[in-house]
Amino acid sequence: SEPEGALDILRADLTASGVFEPLLSTATDTVRASLDFTKEERVAAERLGADGVAKARWTGKAGLQMEARLFDVRSGGRLTAKTYKASGTGGQEAAPTNDKTSGVTREFVHSTRQIVHRWADEIHRRYTGRPGIAHSRIAFVSDETGFKEIHLVDYDGFGFRRLTGHKSIALLPRWTADGRRICYTSYAEGNPDLMLLDPETAAPRPFVVIAAM
């Protein structure tokens, strides 16, 4: 079944983009469970003045997999098809794979909330030709523990967590070019060492170590 709050997250993401004005769904649970775009749904969408209809079906424990479809109301055609699967509470995200037979692209992400963010960004890309920001995460420094440590949070303020525990000074977090790791400066050993951190495992490793002077 659909995870609690999933629809609210999608509406918030689309609204925050400044491009969309999400309309309330009046579909029954039976209709929403289907990934088909019926003639009746198309007529109802036209009456609402909708340009597109996004549908999703959640399966697996706690809704860890979502099959999603986006349809054009005017033509009734399918614009995109995606399957997102959460790898759990942590773990690596995998590169998208495409099933040429069904035309469905599959992506593996690290949380249910990120599934919804990814889907919102896909809808944004289909209509604007530009990537959305809903799945963005922000790395920053906070001293809430009494030490300057690296923290992470989703673009909308959710998913806040501390990544480092050096109990020293960690500064200047920067994402690597592939967006998978964070490079930062640590003074844990008394020198400004460059560290590389995987945010999913929160396991830092030395990247450039400055010898004591």
C-alpha positions as protocol buffer text, in pm:
chain_id: "A"
residue {
  index: 1
  type: SER
  ca { x: 0 y: 0 z: 0 }
}
residue {
  index: 2
  type: GLU
  ca { x: 101 y: 363 z: -42 }
}
residue {
  index: 3
  type: PRO
  ca { x: 331 y: 483 z: 239 }
}
residue {
  index: 4
  type: GLU
  ca { x: 173 y: 745 z: 461 }
}
residue {
  index: 5
  type: GLY
  ca { x: 250 y: 1095 z: 336 }
}
residue {
  index: 6
  type: ALA
  ca { x: 385 y: 988 z: -4 }
}
residue {
  index: 7
  type: LEU
  ca { x: 124 y: 1186 z: -198 }
}
residue {
  index: 8
  type: ASP
  ca { x: 181 y: 1493 z: 18 }
}
residue {
  index: 9
  type: ILE
  ca { x: 555 y: 1473 z: -51 }
}
residue {
  index: 10
  type: LEU
  ca { x: 492 y: 1458 z: -427 }
}
residue {
  index: 11
  type: ARG
  ca { x: 255 y: 1754 z: -417 }
}
residue {
  index: 12
  type: ALA
  ca { x: 502 y: 1956 z: -210 }
}
residue {
  index: 13
  type: ASP
  ca { x: 789 y: 1877 z: -449 }
}
residue {
  index: 14
  type: LEU
  ca { x: 590 y: 1972 z: -759 }
}
residue {
  index: 15
  type: THR
  ca { x: 459 y: 2290 z: -598 }
}
residue {
  index: 16
  type: ALA
  ca { x: 808 y: 2390 z: -481 }
}
residue {
  index: 17
  type: SER
  ca { x: 934 y: 2365 z: -839 }
}
residue {
  index: 18
  type: GLY
  ca { x: 723 y: 2667 z: -931 }
}
residue {
  index: 19
  type: VAL
  ca { x: 619 y: 2490 z: -1252 }
}
residue {
  index: 20
  type: PHE
  ca { x: 322 y: 2279 z: -1146 }
}
residue {
  index: 21
  type: GLU
  ca { x: -9 y: 2327 z: -969 }
}
residue {
  index: 22
  type: PRO
  ca { x: -100 y: 1978 z: -847 }
}
residue {
  index: 23
  type: LEU
  ca { x: -472 y: 1894 z: -854 }
}
residue {
  index: 24
  type: LEU
  ca { x: -641 y: 1679 z: -593 }
}
residue {
  index: 25
  type: SER
  ca { x: -712 y: 1323 z: -700 }
}
residue {
  index: 26
  type: THR
  ca { x: -1072 y: 1202 z: -672 }
}
residue {
  index: 27
  type: ALA
  ca { x: -994 y: 850 z: -791 }
}
residue {
  index: 28
  type: THR
  ca { x: -1110 y: 547 z: -594 }
}
residue {
  index: 29
  type: ASP
  ca { x: -856 y: 310 z: -438 }
}
residue {
  index: 30
  type: THR
  ca { x: -932 y: 56 z: -712 }
}
residue {
  index: 31
  type: VAL
  ca { x: -860 y: 305 z: -992 }
}
residue {
  index: 32
  type: ARG
  ca { x: -546 y: 433 z: -819 }
}
residue {
  index: 33
  type: ALA
  ca { x: -413 y: 78 z: -787 }
}
residue {
  index: 34
  type: SER
  ca { x: -416 y: 40 z: -1166 }
}
residue {
  index: 35
  type: LEU
  ca { x: -137 y: 181 z: -1380 }
}
residue {
  index: 36
  type: ASP
  ca { x: -362 y: 205 z: -1686 }
}
residue {
  index: 37
  type: PHE
  ca { x: -499 y: 542 z: -1799 }
}
residue {
  index: 38
  type: THR
  ca { x: -862 y: 475 z: -1881 }
}
residue {
  index: 39
  type: LYS
  ca { x: -1096 y: 674 z: -2102 }
}
residue {
  index: 40
  type: GLU
  ca { x: -1301 y: 767 z: -1795 }
}
residue {
  index: 41
  type: GLU
  ca { x: -993 y: 900 z: -1617 }
}
residue {
  index: 42
  type: ARG
  ca { x: -893 y: 1100 z: -1921 }
}
residue {
  index: 43
  type: VAL
  ca { x: -1236 y: 1261 z: -1941 }
}
residue {
  index: 44
  type: ALA
  ca { x: -1225 y: 1343 z: -1569 }
}
residue {
  index: 45
  type: ALA
  ca { x: -875 y: 1491 z: -1606 }
}
residue {
  index: 46
  type: GLU
  ca { x: -987 y: 1708 z: -1898 }
}
residue {
  index: 47
  type: ARG
  ca { x: -1274 y: 1844 z: -1688 }
}
residue {
  index: 48
  type: LEU
  ca { x: -1025 y: 1940 z: -1418 }
}
residue {
  index: 49
  type: GLY
  ca { x: -807 y: 2116 z: -1674 }
}
residue {
  index: 50
  type: ALA
  ca { x: -513 y: 1886 z: -1610 }
}
residue {
  index: 51
  type: ASP
  ca { x: -226 y: 1858 z: -1859 }
}
residue {
  index: 52
  type: GLY
  ca { x: -95 y: 1530 z: -1722 }
}
residue {
  index: 53
  type: VAL
  ca { x: -183 y: 1246 z: -1488 }
}
residue {
  index: 54
  type: ALA
  ca { x: 74 y: 1075 z: -1266 }
}
residue {
  index: 55
  type: LYS
  ca { x: -6 y: 729 z: -1131 }
}
residue {
  index: 56
  type: ALA
  ca { x: 184 y: 505 z: -893 }
}
residue {
  index: 57
  type: ARG
  ca { x: 153 y: 163 z: -735 }
}
residue {
  index: 58
  type: TRP
  ca { x: 346 y: 66 z: -423 }
}
residue {
  index: 59
  type: THR
  ca { x: 447 y: -289 z: -343 }
}
residue {
  index: 60
  type: GLY
  ca { x: 671 y: -464 z: -95 }
}
residue {
  index: 61
  type: LYS
  ca { x: 715 y: -422 z: 276 }
}
residue {
  index: 62
  type: ALA
  ca { x: 649 y: -61 z: 384 }
}
residue {
  index: 63
  type: GLY
  ca { x: 607 y: 36 z: 19 }
}
residue {
  index: 64
  type: LEU
  ca { x: 970 y: -14 z: -74 }
}
residue {
  index: 65
  type: GLN
  ca { x: 899 y: -34 z: -447 }
}
residue {
  index: 66
  type: MET
  ca { x: 701 y: 209 z: -659 }
}
residue {
  index: 67
  type: GLU
  ca { x: 589 y: 159 z: -1018 }
}
residue {
  index: 68
  type: ALA
  ca { x: 505 y: 495 z: -1172 }
}
residue {
  index: 69
  type: ARG
  ca { x: 353 y: 619 z: -1496 }
}
residue {
  index: 70
  type: LEU
  ca { x: 298 y: 966 z: -1640 }
}
residue {
  index: 71
  type: PHE
  ca { x: 29 y: 1023 z: -1904 }
}
residue {
  index: 72
  type: ASP
  ca { x: -50 y: 1314 z: -2134 }
}
residue {
  index: 73
  type: VAL
  ca { x: -416 y: 1410 z: -2100 }
}
residue {
  index: 74
  type: ARG
  ca { x: -453 y: 1557 z: -2448 }
}
residue {
  index: 75
  type: SER
  ca { x: -325 y: 1253 z: -2637 }
}
residue {
  index: 76
  type: GLY
  ca { x: -386 y: 989 z: -2373 }
}
residue {
  index: 77
  type: GLY
  ca { x: -36 y: 857 z: -2439 }
}
residue {
  index: 78
  type: ARG
  ca { x: 223 y: 748 z: -2186 }
}
residue {
  index: 79
  type: LEU
  ca { x: 504 y: 997 z: -2136 }
}
residue {
  index: 80
  type: THR
  ca { x: 729 y: 789 z: -1912 }
}
residue {
  index: 81
  type: ALA
  ca { x: 737 y: 474 z: -1702 }
}
residue {
  index: 82
  type: LYS
  ca { x: 961 y: 421 z: -1400 }
}
residue {
  index: 83
  type: THR
  ca { x: 1013 y: 165 z: -1129 }
}
residue {
  index: 84
  type: TYR
  ca { x: 1189 y: 282 z: -813 }
}
residue {
  index: 85
  type: LYS
  ca { x: 1310 y: 49 z: -541 }
}
residue {
  index: 86
  type: ALA
  ca { x: 1452 y: 152 z: -206 }
}
residue {
  index: 87
  type: SER
  ca { x: 1763 y: -34 z: -100 }
}
residue {
  index: 88
  type: GLY
  ca { x: 1664 y: 5 z: 265 }
}
residue {
  index: 89
  type: THR
  ca { x: 1767 y: 253 z: 530 }
}
residue {
  index: 90
  type: GLY
  ca { x: 2111 y: 280 z: 375 }
}
residue {
  index: 91
  type: GLY
  ca { x: 2321 y: 133 z: 100 }
}
residue {
  index: 92
  type: GLN
  ca { x: 2439 y: 245 z: -239 }
}
residue {
  index: 93
  type: GLU
  ca { x: 2221 y: 395 z: -507 }
}
residue {
  index: 94
  type: ALA
  ca { x: 2258 y: 220 z: -841 }
}
residue {
  index: 95
  type: ALA
  ca { x: 2263 y: 359 z: -1192 }
}
residue {
  index: 96
  type: PRO
  ca { x: 1928 y: 341 z: -1377 }
}
residue {
  index: 97
  type: THR
  ca { x: 1862 y: 41 z: -1602 }
}
residue {
  index: 98
  type: ASN
  ca { x: 1620 y: 31 z: -1893 }
}
residue {
  index: 99
  type: ASP
  ca { x: 1399 y: -261 z: -1992 }
}
residue {
  index: 100
  type: LYS
  ca { x: 1376 y: -228 z: -2372 }
}
residue {
  index: 101
  type: THR
  ca { x: 1078 y: -464 z: -2390 }
}
residue {
  index: 102
  type: SER
  ca { x: 850 y: -272 z: -2154 }
}
residue {
  index: 103
  type: GLY
  ca { x: 1015 y: 68 z: -2186 }
}
residue {
  index: 104
  type: VAL
  ca { x: 1034 y: 90 z: -1807 }
}
residue {
  index: 105
  type: THR
  ca { x: 1341 y: 245 z: -1644 }
}
residue {
  index: 106
  type: ARG
  ca { x: 1437 y: 103 z: -1303 }
}
residue {
  index: 107
  type: GLU
  ca { x: 1624 y: 299 z: -1039 }
}
residue {
  index: 108
  type: PHE
  ca { x: 1751 y: 194 z: -695 }
}
residue {
  index: 109
  type: VAL
  ca { x: 1761 y: 463 z: -426 }
}
residue {
  index: 110
  type: HIS
  ca { x: 1827 y: 467 z: -51 }
}
residue {
  index: 111
  type: SER
  ca { x: 1487 y: 554 z: 101 }
}
residue {
  index: 112
  type: THR
  ca { x: 1114 y: 564 z: 39 }
}
residue {
  index: 113
  type: ARG
  ca { x: 1114 y: 943 z: 64 }
}
residue {
  index: 114
  type: GLN
  ca { x: 1384 y: 966 z: -202 }
}
residue {
  index: 115
  type: ILE
  ca { x: 1169 y: 749 z: -430 }
}
residue {
  index: 116
  type: VAL
  ca { x: 903 y: 1020 z: -429 }
}
residue {
  index: 117
  type: HIS
  ca { x: 1161 y: 1295 z: -479 }
}
residue {
  index: 118
  type: ARG
  ca { x: 1304 y: 1109 z: -780 }
}
residue {
  index: 119
  type: TRP
  ca { x: 959 y: 1070 z: -932 }
}
residue {
  index: 120
  type: ALA
  ca { x: 886 y: 1440 z: -886 }
}
residue {
  index: 121
  type: ASP
  ca { x: 1211 y: 1525 z: -1062 }
}
residue {
  index: 122
  type: GLU
  ca { x: 1127 y: 1290 z: -1349 }
}
residue {
  index: 123
  type: ILE
  ca { x: 790 y: 1463 z: -1397 }
}
residue {
  index: 124
  type: HIS
  ca { x: 970 y: 1799 z: -1391 }
}
residue {
  index: 125
  type: ARG
  ca { x: 1222 y: 1680 z: -1651 }
}
residue {
  index: 126
  type: ARG
  ca { x: 952 y: 1547 z: -1883 }
}
residue {
  index: 127
  type: TYR
  ca { x: 770 y: 1880 z: -1893 }
}
residue {
  index: 128
  type: THR
  ca { x: 1060 y: 2127 z: -1881 }
}
residue {
  index: 129
  type: GLY
  ca { x: 1356 y: 1938 z: -2026 }
}
residue {
  index: 130
  type: ARG
  ca { x: 1557 y: 2032 z: -1716 }
}
residue {
  index: 131
  type: PRO
  ca { x: 1644 y: 1825 z: -1408 }
}
residue {
  index: 132
  type: GLY
  ca { x: 1450 y: 1897 z: -1090 }
}
residue {
  index: 133
  type: ILE
  ca { x: 1598 y: 1957 z: -744 }
}
residue {
  index: 134
  type: ALA
  ca { x: 1366 y: 1746 z: -528 }
}
residue {
  index: 135
  type: HIS
  ca { x: 1618 y: 1464 z: -474 }
}
residue {
  index: 136
  type: SER
  ca { x: 1894 y: 1710 z: -382 }
}
residue {
  index: 137
  type: ARG
  ca { x: 2067 y: 1671 z: -47 }
}
residue {
  index: 138
  type: ILE
  ca { x: 2265 y: 1939 z: 135 }
}
residue {
  index: 139
  type: ALA
  ca { x: 2590 y: 1870 z: 318 }
}
residue {
  index: 140
  type: PHE
  ca { x: 2680 y: 2127 z: 580 }
}
residue {
  index: 141
  type: VAL
  ca { x: 2866 y: 2191 z: 907 }
}
residue {
  index: 142
  type: SER
  ca { x: 2691 y: 2205 z: 1243 }
}
residue {
  index: 143
  type: ASP
  ca { x: 2828 y: 2227 z: 1597 }
}
residue {
  index: 144
  type: GLU
  ca { x: 2518 y: 2095 z: 1774 }
}
residue {
  index: 145
  type: THR
  ca { x: 2732 y: 1830 z: 1947 }
}
residue {
  index: 146
  type: GLY
  ca { x: 2985 y: 2087 z: 2066 }
}
residue {
  index: 147
  type: PHE
  ca { x: 3218 y: 2000 z: 1776 }
}
residue {
  index: 148
  type: LYS
  ca { x: 3207 y: 2101 z: 1412 }
}
residue {
  index: 149
  type: GLU
  ca { x: 3080 y: 1793 z: 1230 }
}
residue {
  index: 150
  type: ILE
  ca { x: 2946 y: 1719 z: 879 }
}
residue {
  index: 151
  type: HIS
  ca { x: 2569 y: 1679 z: 853 }
}
residue {
  index: 152
  type: LEU
  ca { x: 2325 y: 1594 z: 575 }
}
residue {
  index: 153
  type: VAL
  ca { x: 1965 y: 1695 z: 506 }
}
residue {
  index: 154
  type: ASP
  ca { x: 1717 y: 1667 z: 216 }
}
residue {
  index: 155
  type: TYR
  ca { x: 1638 y: 1986 z: 23 }
}
residue {
  index: 156
  type: ASP
  ca { x: 1304 y: 2016 z: 207 }
}
residue {
  index: 157
  type: GLY
  ca { x: 1452 y: 1993 z: 556 }
}
residue {
  index: 158
  type: PHE
  ca { x: 1374 y: 1625 z: 617 }
}
residue {
  index: 159
  type: GLY
  ca { x: 1622 y: 1340 z: 664 }
}
residue {
  index: 160
  type: PHE
  ca { x: 1854 y: 1539 z: 893 }
}
residue {
  index: 161
  type: ARG
  ca { x: 2146 y: 1331 z: 1020 }
}
residue {
  index: 162
  type: ARG
  ca { x: 2504 y: 1364 z: 1137 }
}
residue {
  index: 163
  type: LEU
  ca { x: 2766 y: 1195 z: 917 }
}
residue {
  index: 164
  type: THR
  ca { x: 3090 y: 1241 z: 1112 }
}
residue {
  index: 165
  type: GLY
  ca { x: 3189 y: 1189 z: 1473 }
}
residue {
  index: 166
  type: HIS
  ca { x: 3548 y: 1311 z: 1484 }
}
residue {
  index: 167
  type: LYS
  ca { x: 3485 y: 1519 z: 1799 }
}
residue {
  index: 168
  type: SER
  ca { x: 3717 y: 1774 z: 1642 }
}
residue {
  index: 169
  type: ILE
  ca { x: 3678 y: 2020 z: 1354 }
}
residue {
  index: 170
  type: ALA
  ca { x: 3532 y: 1915 z: 1017 }
}
residue {
  index: 171
  type: LEU
  ca { x: 3486 y: 2186 z: 755 }
}
residue {
  index: 172
  type: LEU
  ca { x: 3414 y: 2269 z: 391 }
}
residue {
  index: 173
  type: PRO
  ca { x: 3201 y: 1974 z: 271 }
}
residue {
  index: 174
  type: ARG
  ca { x: 3182 y: 1944 z: -108 }
}
residue {
  index: 175
  type: TRP
  ca { x: 3008 y: 1681 z: -323 }
}
residue {
  index: 176
  type: THR
  ca { x: 3219 y: 1485 z: -570 }
}
residue {
  index: 177
  type: ALA
  ca { x: 3138 y: 1528 z: -939 }
}
residue {
  index: 178
  type: ASP
  ca { x: 2926 y: 1210 z: -947 }
}
residue {
  index: 179
  type: GLY
  ca { x: 2721 y: 1328 z: -648 }
}
residue {
  index: 180
  type: ARG
  ca { x: 2785 y: 1009 z: -451 }
}
residue {
  index: 181
  type: ARG
  ca { x: 3049 y: 1114 z: -200 }
}
residue {
  index: 182
  type: ILE
  ca { x: 3147 y: 1414 z: 10 }
}
residue {
  index: 183
  type: CYS
  ca { x: 3497 y: 1558 z: 39 }
}
residue {
  index: 184
  type: TYR
  ca { x: 3575 y: 1767 z: 348 }
}
residue {
  index: 185
  type: THR
  ca { x: 3859 y: 1893 z: 566 }
}
residue {
  index: 186
  type: SER
  ca { x: 3919 y: 1728 z: 904 }
}
residue {
  index: 187
  type: TYR
  ca { x: 4146 y: 1845 z: 1185 }
}
residue {
  index: 188
  type: ALA
  ca { x: 4095 y: 1523 z: 1386 }
}
residue {
  index: 189
  type: GLU
  ca { x: 4468 y: 1441 z: 1362 }
}
residue {
  index: 190
  type: GLY
  ca { x: 4579 y: 1798 z: 1420 }
}
residue {
  index: 191
  type: ASN
  ca { x: 4633 y: 1874 z: 1050 }
}
residue {
  index: 192
  type: PRO
  ca { x: 4399 y: 1988 z: 770 }
}
residue {
  index: 193
  type: ASP
  ca { x: 4351 y: 1644 z: 612 }
}
residue {
  index: 194
  type: LEU
  ca { x: 4116 y: 1592 z: 318 }
}
residue {
  index: 195
  type: MET
  ca { x: 3863 y: 1315 z: 380 }
}
residue {
  index: 196
  type: LEU
  ca { x: 3627 y: 1132 z: 146 }
}
residue {
  index: 197
  type: LEU
  ca { x: 3293 y: 1018 z: 285 }
}
residue {
  index: 198
  type: ASP
  ca { x: 3017 y: 793 z: 152 }
}
residue {
  index: 199
  type: PRO
  ca { x: 2698 y: 945 z: 302 }
}
residue {
  index: 200
  type: GLU
  ca { x: 2514 y: 612 z: 290 }
}
residue {
  index: 201
  type: THR
  ca { x: 2767 y: 429 z: 507 }
}
residue {
  index: 202
  type: ALA
  ca { x: 2903 y: 736 z: 690 }
}
residue {
  index: 203
  type: ALA
  ca { x: 3249 y: 578 z: 671 }
}
residue {
  index: 204
  type: PRO
  ca { x: 3515 y: 845 z: 602 }
}
residue {
  index: 205
  type: ARG
  ca { x: 3857 y: 761 z: 464 }
}
residue {
  index: 206
  type: PRO
  ca { x: 4167 y: 978 z: 413 }
}
residue {
  index: 207
  type: PHE
  ca { x: 4198 y: 1132 z: 67 }
}
residue {
  index: 208
  type: VAL
  ca { x: 4494 y: 1367 z: 118 }
}
residue {
  index: 209
  type: VAL
  ca { x: 4685 y: 1355 z: 449 }
}
residue {
  index: 210
  type: ILE
  ca { x: 4897 y: 1653 z: 550 }
}
residue {
  index: 211
  type: ALA
  ca { x: 5209 y: 1553 z: 745 }
}
residue {
  index: 212
  type: ALA
  ca { x: 5260 y: 1724 z: 1081 }
}
residue {
  index: 213
  type: MET
  ca { x: 5471 y: 2037 z: 1057 }
}
